[in-house]
Short mmCIF file of C-alpha atoms and ligand atoms in Angstrom, two decimals:
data_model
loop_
_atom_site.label_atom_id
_atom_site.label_comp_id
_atom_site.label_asym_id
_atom_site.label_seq_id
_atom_site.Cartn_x
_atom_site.Cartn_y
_atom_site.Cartn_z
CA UNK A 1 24.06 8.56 -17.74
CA UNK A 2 26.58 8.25 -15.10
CA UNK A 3 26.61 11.89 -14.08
CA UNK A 4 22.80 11.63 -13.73
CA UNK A 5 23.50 8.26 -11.31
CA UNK A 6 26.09 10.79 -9.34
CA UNK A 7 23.81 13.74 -9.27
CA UNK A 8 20.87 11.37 -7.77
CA UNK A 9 23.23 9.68 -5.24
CA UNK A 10 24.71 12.99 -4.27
CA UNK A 11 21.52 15.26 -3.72
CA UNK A 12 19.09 12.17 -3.60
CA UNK A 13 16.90 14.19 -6.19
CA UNK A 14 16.27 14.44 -10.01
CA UNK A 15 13.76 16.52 -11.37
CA UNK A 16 11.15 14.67 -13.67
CA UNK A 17 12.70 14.48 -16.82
CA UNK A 18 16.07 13.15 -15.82
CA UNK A 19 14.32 10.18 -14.29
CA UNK A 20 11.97 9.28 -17.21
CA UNK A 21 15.51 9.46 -18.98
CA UNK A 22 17.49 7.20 -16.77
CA UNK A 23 14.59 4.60 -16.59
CA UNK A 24 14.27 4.93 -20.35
CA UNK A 25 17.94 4.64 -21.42
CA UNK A 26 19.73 2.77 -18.74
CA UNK A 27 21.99 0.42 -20.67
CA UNK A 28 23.02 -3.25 -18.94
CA UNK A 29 26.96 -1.35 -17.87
CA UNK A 30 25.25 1.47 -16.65
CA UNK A 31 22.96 -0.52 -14.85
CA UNK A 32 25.60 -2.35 -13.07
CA UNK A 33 26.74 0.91 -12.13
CA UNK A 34 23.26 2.18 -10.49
CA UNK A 35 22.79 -0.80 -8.47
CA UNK A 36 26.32 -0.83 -6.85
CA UNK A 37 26.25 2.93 -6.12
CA UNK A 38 22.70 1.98 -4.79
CA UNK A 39 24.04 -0.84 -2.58
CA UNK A 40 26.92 1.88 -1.33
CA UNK A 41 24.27 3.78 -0.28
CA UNK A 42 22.06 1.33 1.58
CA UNK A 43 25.52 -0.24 3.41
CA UNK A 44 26.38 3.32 4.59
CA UNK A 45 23.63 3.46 6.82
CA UNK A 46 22.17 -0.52 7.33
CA UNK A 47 25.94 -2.55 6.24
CA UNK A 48 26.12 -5.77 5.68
CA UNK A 49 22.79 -6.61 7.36
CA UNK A 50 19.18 -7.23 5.62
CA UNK A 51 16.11 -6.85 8.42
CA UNK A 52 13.76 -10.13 8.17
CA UNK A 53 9.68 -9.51 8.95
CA UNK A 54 7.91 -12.39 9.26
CA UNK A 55 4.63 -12.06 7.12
CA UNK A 56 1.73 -13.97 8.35
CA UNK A 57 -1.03 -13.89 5.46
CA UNK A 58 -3.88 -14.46 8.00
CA UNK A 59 -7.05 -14.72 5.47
CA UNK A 60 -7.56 -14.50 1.53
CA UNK A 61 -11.17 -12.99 1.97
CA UNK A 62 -11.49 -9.77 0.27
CA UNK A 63 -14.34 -7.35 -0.48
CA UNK A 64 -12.28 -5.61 -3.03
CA UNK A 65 -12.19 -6.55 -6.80
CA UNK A 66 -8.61 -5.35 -7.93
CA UNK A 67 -8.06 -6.54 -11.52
CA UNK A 68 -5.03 -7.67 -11.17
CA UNK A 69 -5.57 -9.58 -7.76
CA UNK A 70 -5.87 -13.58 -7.02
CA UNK A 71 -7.99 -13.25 -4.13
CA UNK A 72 -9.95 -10.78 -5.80
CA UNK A 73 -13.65 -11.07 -4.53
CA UNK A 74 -15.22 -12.45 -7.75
CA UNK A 75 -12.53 -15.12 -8.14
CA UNK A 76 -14.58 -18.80 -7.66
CA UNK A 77 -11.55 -20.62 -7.57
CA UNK A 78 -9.97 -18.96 -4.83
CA UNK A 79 -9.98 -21.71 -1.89
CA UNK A 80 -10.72 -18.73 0.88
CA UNK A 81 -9.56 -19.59 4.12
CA UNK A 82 -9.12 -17.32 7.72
CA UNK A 83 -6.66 -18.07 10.36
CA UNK A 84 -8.20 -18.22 13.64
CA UNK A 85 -6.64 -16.19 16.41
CA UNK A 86 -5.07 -19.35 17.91
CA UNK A 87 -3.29 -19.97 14.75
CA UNK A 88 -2.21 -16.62 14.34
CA UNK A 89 -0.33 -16.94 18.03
CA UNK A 90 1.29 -20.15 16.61
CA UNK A 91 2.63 -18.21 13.75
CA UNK A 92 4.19 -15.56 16.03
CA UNK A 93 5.41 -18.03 18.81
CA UNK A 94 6.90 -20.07 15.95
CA UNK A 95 8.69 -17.11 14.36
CA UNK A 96 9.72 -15.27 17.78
CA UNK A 97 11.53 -18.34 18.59
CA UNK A 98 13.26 -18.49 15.06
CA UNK A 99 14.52 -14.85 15.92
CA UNK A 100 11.44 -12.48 14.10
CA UNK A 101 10.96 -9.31 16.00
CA UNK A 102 8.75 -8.10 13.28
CA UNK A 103 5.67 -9.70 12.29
CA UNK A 104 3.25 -8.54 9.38
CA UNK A 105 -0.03 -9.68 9.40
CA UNK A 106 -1.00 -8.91 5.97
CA UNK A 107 -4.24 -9.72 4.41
CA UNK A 108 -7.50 -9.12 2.11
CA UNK A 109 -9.72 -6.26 2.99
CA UNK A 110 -12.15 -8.82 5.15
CA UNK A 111 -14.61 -7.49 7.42
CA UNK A 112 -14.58 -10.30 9.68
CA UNK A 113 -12.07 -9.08 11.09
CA UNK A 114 -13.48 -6.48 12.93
CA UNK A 115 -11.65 -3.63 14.66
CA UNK A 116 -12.61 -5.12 17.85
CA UNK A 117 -11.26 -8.43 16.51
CA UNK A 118 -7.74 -7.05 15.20
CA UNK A 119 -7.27 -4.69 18.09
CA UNK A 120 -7.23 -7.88 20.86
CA UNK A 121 -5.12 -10.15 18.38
CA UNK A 122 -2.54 -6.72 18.16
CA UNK A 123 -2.81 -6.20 21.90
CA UNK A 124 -2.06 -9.66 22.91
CA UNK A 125 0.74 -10.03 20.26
CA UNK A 126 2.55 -6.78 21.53
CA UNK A 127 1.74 -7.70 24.87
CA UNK A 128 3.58 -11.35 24.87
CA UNK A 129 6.20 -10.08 22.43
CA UNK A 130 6.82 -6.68 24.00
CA UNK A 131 10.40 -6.41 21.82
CA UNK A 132 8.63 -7.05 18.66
CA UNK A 133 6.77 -4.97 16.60
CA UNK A 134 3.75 -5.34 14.60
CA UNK A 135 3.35 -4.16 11.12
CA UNK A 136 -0.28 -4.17 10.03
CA UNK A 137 -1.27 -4.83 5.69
CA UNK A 138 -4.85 -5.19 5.58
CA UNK A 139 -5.77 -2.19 3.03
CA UNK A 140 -8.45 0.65 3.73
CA UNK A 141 -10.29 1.45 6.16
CA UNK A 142 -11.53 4.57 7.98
CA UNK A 143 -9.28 6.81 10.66
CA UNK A 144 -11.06 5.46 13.67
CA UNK A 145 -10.03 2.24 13.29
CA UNK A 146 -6.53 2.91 11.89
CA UNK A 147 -6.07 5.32 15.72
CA UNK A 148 -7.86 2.68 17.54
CA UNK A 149 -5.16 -0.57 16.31
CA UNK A 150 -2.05 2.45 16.85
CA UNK A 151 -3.45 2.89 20.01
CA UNK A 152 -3.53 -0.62 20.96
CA UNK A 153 0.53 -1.05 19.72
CA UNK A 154 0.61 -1.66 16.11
CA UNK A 155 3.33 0.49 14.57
CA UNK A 156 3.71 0.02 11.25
CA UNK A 157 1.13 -0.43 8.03
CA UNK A 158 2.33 -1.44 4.90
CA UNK A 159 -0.53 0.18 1.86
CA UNK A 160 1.05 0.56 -1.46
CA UNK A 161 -0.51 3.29 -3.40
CA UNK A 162 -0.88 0.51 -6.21
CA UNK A 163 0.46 3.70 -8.91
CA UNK A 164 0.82 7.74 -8.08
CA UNK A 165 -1.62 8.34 -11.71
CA UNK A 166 -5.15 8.37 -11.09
CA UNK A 167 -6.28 7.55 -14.82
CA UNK A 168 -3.73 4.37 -14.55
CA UNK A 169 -5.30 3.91 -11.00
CA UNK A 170 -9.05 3.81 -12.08
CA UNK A 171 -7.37 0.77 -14.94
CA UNK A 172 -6.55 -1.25 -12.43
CA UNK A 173 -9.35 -1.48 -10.27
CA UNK A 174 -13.83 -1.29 -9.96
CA UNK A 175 -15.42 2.15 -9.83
CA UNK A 176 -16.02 1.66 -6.23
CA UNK A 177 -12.18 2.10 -5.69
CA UNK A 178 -10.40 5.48 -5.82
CA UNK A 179 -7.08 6.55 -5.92
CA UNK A 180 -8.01 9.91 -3.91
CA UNK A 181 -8.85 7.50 -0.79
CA UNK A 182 -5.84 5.27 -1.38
CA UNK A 183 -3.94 8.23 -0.62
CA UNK A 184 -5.58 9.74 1.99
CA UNK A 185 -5.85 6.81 4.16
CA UNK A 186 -1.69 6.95 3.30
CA UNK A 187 -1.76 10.39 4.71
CA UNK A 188 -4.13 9.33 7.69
CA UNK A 189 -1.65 6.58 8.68
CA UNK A 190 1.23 8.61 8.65
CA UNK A 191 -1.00 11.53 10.73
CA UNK A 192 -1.72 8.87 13.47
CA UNK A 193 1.96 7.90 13.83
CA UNK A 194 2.61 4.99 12.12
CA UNK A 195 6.09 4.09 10.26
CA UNK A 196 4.16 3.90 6.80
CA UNK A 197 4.58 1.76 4.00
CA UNK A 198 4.09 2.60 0.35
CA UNK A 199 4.78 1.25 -3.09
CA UNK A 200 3.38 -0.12 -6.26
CA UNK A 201 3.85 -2.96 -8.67
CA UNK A 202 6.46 -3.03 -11.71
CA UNK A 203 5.11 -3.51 -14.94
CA UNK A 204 1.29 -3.86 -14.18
CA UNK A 205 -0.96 -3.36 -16.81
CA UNK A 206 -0.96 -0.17 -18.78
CA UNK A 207 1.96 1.58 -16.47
CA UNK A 208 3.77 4.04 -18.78
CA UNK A 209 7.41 5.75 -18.17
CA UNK A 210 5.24 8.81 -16.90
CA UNK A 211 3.43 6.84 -14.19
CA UNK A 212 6.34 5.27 -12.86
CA UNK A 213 8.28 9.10 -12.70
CA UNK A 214 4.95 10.43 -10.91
CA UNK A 215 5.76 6.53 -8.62
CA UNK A 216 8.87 7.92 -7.99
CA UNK A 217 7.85 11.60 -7.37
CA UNK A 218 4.95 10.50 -4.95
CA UNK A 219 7.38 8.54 -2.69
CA UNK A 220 10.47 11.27 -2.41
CA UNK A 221 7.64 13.74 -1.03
CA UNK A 222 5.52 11.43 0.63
CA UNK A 223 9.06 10.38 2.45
CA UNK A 224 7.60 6.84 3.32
CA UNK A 225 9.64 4.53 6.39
CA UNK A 226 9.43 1.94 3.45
CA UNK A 227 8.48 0.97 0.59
CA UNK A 228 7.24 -2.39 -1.11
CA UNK A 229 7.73 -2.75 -4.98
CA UNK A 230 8.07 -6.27 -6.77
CA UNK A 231 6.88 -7.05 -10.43
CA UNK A 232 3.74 -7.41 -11.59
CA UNK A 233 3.02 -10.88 -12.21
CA UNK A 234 0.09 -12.45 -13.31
CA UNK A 235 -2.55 -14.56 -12.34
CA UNK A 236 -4.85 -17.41 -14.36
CA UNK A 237 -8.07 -16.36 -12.32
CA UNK A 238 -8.11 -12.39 -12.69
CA UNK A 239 -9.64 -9.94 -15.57
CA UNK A 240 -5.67 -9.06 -16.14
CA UNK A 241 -4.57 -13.05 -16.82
CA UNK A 242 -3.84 -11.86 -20.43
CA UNK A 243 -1.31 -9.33 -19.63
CA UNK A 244 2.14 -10.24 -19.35
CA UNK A 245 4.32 -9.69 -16.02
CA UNK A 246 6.87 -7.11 -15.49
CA UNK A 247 10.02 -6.69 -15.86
CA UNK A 248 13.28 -8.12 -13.05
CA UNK A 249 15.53 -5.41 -14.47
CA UNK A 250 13.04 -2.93 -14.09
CA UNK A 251 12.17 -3.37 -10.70
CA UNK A 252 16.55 -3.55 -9.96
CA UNK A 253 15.89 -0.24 -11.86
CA UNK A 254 13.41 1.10 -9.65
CA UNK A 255 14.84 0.04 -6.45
CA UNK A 256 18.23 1.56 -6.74
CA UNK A 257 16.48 4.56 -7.60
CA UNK A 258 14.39 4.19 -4.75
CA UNK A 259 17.70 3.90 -2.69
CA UNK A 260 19.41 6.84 -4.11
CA UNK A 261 16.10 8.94 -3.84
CA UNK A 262 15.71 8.05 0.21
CA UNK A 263 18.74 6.53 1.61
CA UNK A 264 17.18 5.57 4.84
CA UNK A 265 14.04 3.71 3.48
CA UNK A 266 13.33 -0.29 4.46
CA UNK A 267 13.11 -1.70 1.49
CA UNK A 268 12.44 -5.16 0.66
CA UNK A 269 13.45 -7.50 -2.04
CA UNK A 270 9.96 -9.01 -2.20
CA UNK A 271 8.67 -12.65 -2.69
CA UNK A 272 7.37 -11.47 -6.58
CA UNK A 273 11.03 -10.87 -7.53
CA UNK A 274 12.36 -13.64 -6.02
CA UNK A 275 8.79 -15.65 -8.15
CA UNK A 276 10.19 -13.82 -11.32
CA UNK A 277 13.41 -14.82 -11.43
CA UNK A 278 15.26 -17.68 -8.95
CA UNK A 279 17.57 -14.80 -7.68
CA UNK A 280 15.90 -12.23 -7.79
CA UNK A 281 15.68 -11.41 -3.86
CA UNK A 282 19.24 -11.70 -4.12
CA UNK A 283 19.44 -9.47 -6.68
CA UNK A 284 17.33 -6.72 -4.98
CA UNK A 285 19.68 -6.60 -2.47
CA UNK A 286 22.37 -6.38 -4.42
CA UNK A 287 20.50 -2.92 -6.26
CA UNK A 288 19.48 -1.62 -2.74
CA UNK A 289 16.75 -3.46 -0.80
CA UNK A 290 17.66 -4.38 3.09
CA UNK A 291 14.58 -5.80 4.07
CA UNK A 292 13.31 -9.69 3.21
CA UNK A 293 9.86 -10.95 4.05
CA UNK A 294 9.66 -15.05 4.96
CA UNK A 295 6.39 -16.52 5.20
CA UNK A 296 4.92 -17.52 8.59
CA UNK A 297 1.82 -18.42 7.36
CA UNK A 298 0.57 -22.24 8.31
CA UNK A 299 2.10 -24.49 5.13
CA UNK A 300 -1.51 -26.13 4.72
CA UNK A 301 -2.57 -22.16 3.86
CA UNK A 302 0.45 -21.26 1.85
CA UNK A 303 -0.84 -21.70 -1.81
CA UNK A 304 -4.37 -20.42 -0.84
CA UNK A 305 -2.64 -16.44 -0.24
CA UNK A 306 -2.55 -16.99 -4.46
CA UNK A 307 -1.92 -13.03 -5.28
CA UNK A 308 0.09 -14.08 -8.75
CA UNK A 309 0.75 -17.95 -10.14
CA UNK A 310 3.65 -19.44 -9.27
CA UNK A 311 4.27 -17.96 -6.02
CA UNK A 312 7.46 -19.16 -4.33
CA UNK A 313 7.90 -20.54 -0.62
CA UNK A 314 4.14 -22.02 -0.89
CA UNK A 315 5.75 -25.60 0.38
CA UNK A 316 8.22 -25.01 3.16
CA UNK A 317 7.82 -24.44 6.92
CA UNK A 318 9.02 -21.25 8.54
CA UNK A 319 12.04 -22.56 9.82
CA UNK A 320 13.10 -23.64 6.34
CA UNK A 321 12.24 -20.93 4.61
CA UNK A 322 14.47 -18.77 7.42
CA UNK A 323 17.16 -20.77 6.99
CA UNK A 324 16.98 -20.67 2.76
CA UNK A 325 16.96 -16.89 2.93
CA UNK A 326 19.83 -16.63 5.24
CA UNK A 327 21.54 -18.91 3.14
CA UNK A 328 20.89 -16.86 0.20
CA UNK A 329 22.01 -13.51 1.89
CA UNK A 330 25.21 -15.41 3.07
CA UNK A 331 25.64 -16.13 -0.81
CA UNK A 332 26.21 -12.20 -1.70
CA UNK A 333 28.25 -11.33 1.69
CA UNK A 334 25.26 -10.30 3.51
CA UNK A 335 23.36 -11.46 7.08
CA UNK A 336 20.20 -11.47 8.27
CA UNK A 337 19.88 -9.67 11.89
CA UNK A 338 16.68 -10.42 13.99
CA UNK A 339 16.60 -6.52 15.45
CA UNK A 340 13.20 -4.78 14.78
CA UNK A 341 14.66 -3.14 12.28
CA UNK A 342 13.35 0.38 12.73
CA UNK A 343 13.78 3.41 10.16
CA UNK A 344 16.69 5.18 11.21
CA UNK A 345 15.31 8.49 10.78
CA UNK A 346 12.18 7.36 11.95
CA UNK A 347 13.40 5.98 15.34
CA UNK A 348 15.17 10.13 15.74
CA UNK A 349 11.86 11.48 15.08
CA UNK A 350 9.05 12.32 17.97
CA UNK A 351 5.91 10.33 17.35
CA UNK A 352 7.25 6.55 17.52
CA UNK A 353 4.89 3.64 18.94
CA UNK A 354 7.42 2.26 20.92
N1 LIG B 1 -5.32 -6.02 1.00
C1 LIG B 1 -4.07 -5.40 1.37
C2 LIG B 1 -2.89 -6.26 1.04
C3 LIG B 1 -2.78 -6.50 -0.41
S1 LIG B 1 -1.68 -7.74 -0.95
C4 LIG B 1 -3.99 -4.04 0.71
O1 LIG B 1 -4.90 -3.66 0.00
O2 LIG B 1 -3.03 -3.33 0.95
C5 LIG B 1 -0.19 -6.82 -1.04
C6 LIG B 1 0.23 -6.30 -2.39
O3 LIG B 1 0.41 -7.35 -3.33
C7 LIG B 1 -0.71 -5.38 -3.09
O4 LIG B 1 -0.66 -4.10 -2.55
C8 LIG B 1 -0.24 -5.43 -4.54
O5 LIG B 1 0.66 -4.38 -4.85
C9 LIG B 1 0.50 -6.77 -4.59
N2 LIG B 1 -0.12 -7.65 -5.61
C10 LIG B 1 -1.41 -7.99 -5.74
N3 LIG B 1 -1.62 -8.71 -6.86
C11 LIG B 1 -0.42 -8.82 -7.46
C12 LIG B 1 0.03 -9.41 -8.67
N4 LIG B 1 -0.81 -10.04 -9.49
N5 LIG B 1 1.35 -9.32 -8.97
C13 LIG B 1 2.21 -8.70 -8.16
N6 LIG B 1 1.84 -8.10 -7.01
C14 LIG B 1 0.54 -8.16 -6.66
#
C-alpha cells in the first residue's frame, strides 16, 4: 500500500485499479500515512496557510428536485427565503472588513434571480471590492448567461458534478436532470474562462468503489482550479432521509487522494465534514484541503440554507464564526490568510478574469 501512496505522490497518477485498491484496502496506519504525504504535498506549494471564502447562501428557492437535497423544490417544510440585494452588500461589506477577499454567493437554482439581476449584484460587488473576487454556485444554466456574469467580473463557479457515473447520476436525481448537461455546462464554464469548481458528495446513496474511481478519474482529466467534496449527510425532509450519511474517513480518503492526484487544486475542508464529525475541518486539512468556507449569510437565514440536518455554524455571526475557524487552524499549526487565494497554476495561465 505504501508504494502505491509513493507512486501517486510521485507521478500524481494511478491507473484505475490501483485506486479502487487503495480506497478499498487502506488500513487506519496506512491511512495516517496518505494524509501526511498529502499534507506534504499541499504545504509545498500553499504552506502553512488555508485560503478563507466567505459563502453567502443568498436564497433556498430551487426549481430542481435532487433527492438528496433540503431545499429540494417539493420540500413543504423548507422555510424559503431570498436575500435582497441590499442584504447581500451587507454580507460582503461585513466580510471585506473581517479580511474576505473571496466571496461565494452560492444558492438554489432560482429563477428570480435573473441574469439581469445577478449580473448588477456581480458588477457592483467587483466594482466596490475591486481586490476581491467573486465565486459564483448557483447550478445550471445556459452559456449566455454563464459569458454574460464572466463578462461582468465573476471569476470563479463552484458546480460539483454530483458523481462522474451516469446510471448513479440518474439515482440521485428527477428525469428532468441529466448528467450529460451537468457536465457540459462544467466544460462551458471552463470554455468561458472561469477558475472552475467540481466535486461530489462522499457516501451518497448507492455510490459504489467504481463510481468514486470514475470521481477520481473525471477530476485528474477535467484538471478542475478546485474541488468541493464533503460527506453525504442526510436530511429528515428528502426522498433519501432513510439512507445513512457517509463516511469522515472516507472523505480524509478521498481528499488526500485528491491532493496527490492535483497538487495545486483549492480544496476545501467543507462545513459537511466539519457537521459529521466536531473536527472534521480540521481534519481535512490535516489530509490535504487548504481552503475553509465561513458563512456570511444573515444569522436570522442561517438554518433556512437546510441542505443536510444538523448543519453547523447555523447560530453564530460572521465575525465569530471567522474567529472559531482561525482558532481551529491555529490548533493544527496552520493560519488563515485573507489573499484571494488564486490557483497557482491558474493565475500562470492566459485566460484569468482579473
Ligand atoms: N444549486 C447549486 C448549489 C448546490 S448546494 C448547484 O446546483 O450547484 C452545494 C452542494 O451541496 C451540492 O452540489 C451538493 O453536492 C451538496 N449537498 C446537497 N445536499 C447535500 C446533502 N444532503 N449532504 C451533503 N451535501 C449535500
Amino acid at each position: 500500500m505504501r508504494e502505491l501512496i509513493d507512486k501517486l505522490s510521485k507521478n500524481a497518477n494511478l491507473c484505475d485499479y490501483e485506486l479502487k485498491h487503495l480506497i478499498e484496502n487502506i488500513s487506519d496506519e496506512d491511512l495516517k500515512y496518505l494524509n501526511i504525504t498529502a499534507r506534504k504535498k499541499a504545504d509545498e506549494t500553499y504552506g502553512k496557510q488555508v485560503f478563507v471564502r466567505g459563502l453567502i447562501e443568498f436564497t433556498n428557492h430551487c426549481k430542481n428536485n435532487c433527492y438528496y437535497c433540503g431545499i429540494r423544490a417539493s420540500n413543504k417544510n423548507a422555510d424559503r427565503y431570498r436575500l435582497s440585494e441590499e442584504q447581500i452588500f451587507e454580507c460582503c461589506e461585513q466580510g471585506y472588513e473581517l479580511g474576505f477577499r473571496t466571496f461565494v454567493l452560492q444558492g438554489g437554482e432560482d429563477m428570480y434571480f435573473s441574469d439581469d439581476t445577478l449580473c448588477k449584484i456581480v458588477k457592483i460587488i467587483r466594482e466596490k471590492y475591486s481586490d476581491c473576487a467573486v465565486t459564483l454556485s448557483i447550478g445550471e444554466r445556459d452559456e449566455e448567461s454563464y459569458k454574460r456574469l464572466f463578462e461582468v467580473g465573476a471569476n470563479r463557479y463552484l458546480l460539483r458534478h454530483e458523481t462522474a457515473d451516469k446510471d448513479h447520476y440518474q439515482k440521485l436525481h428527477p428525469k428532468n436532470m441529466s448528467f450529460e448537461n451537468r457536465i457540459k455546462c462544467l466544460e462551458t464554464l471552463k470554455n468561458i474562462g472561469y477558475q472552475v469548481g467540481c466535486g461530489f458528495m462522499v457516501g451518497s446513496p448507492f455510490q459504489t468503489t467504481d463510481c468514486l474511481v470514475k470521481d477520481l478519474r473525471f477530476i485528474k482529466d477535467f484538471e478542475p482550479a478546485m474541488v468541493g467534496i464533503g460527506p453525504y449527510l442526510s436530511h429528515k425532509d428528502t426522498p433519501f432521509c432513510g439512507y445513512k450519511n457517509g463516511s469522515v474517513r472516507m472523505t480524509l480518503i478521498l481528499l488526500s487522494i485528491i491532493r496527490l492526484l492535483l497538487p495545486e487544486v483549492l480544496l476545501p475542508a467543507t462545513t459537511a465534514l466539519g457537521t459529521a464529525k466536531a473536527d472534521g475541518r480540521e481534519k481535512g486539512i490535516l489530509a490535504g484541503a487548504n481552503v475553509v468556507m465561513p458563512n456570511l449569510s444573515p444569522v436570522s437565514v442561517r438554518k433556512k440554507y437546510s441542505l443536510y440536518d444538523n448543519k453547523i455554524c447555523t447560530g453564530e455571526e460572521s465575525a465569530e464564526c471567522k474567529f472559531c475557524l482561525s482558532n481551529r487552524m491555529k490548533s493544527i499549526g496552520y493560519e488563515i490568510v485573507t489573499s484571494r487565494g488564486d490557483n497557482i497554476k491558474f493565475l500562470k495561465g492566459a485566460n484569468k478574469n482579473v
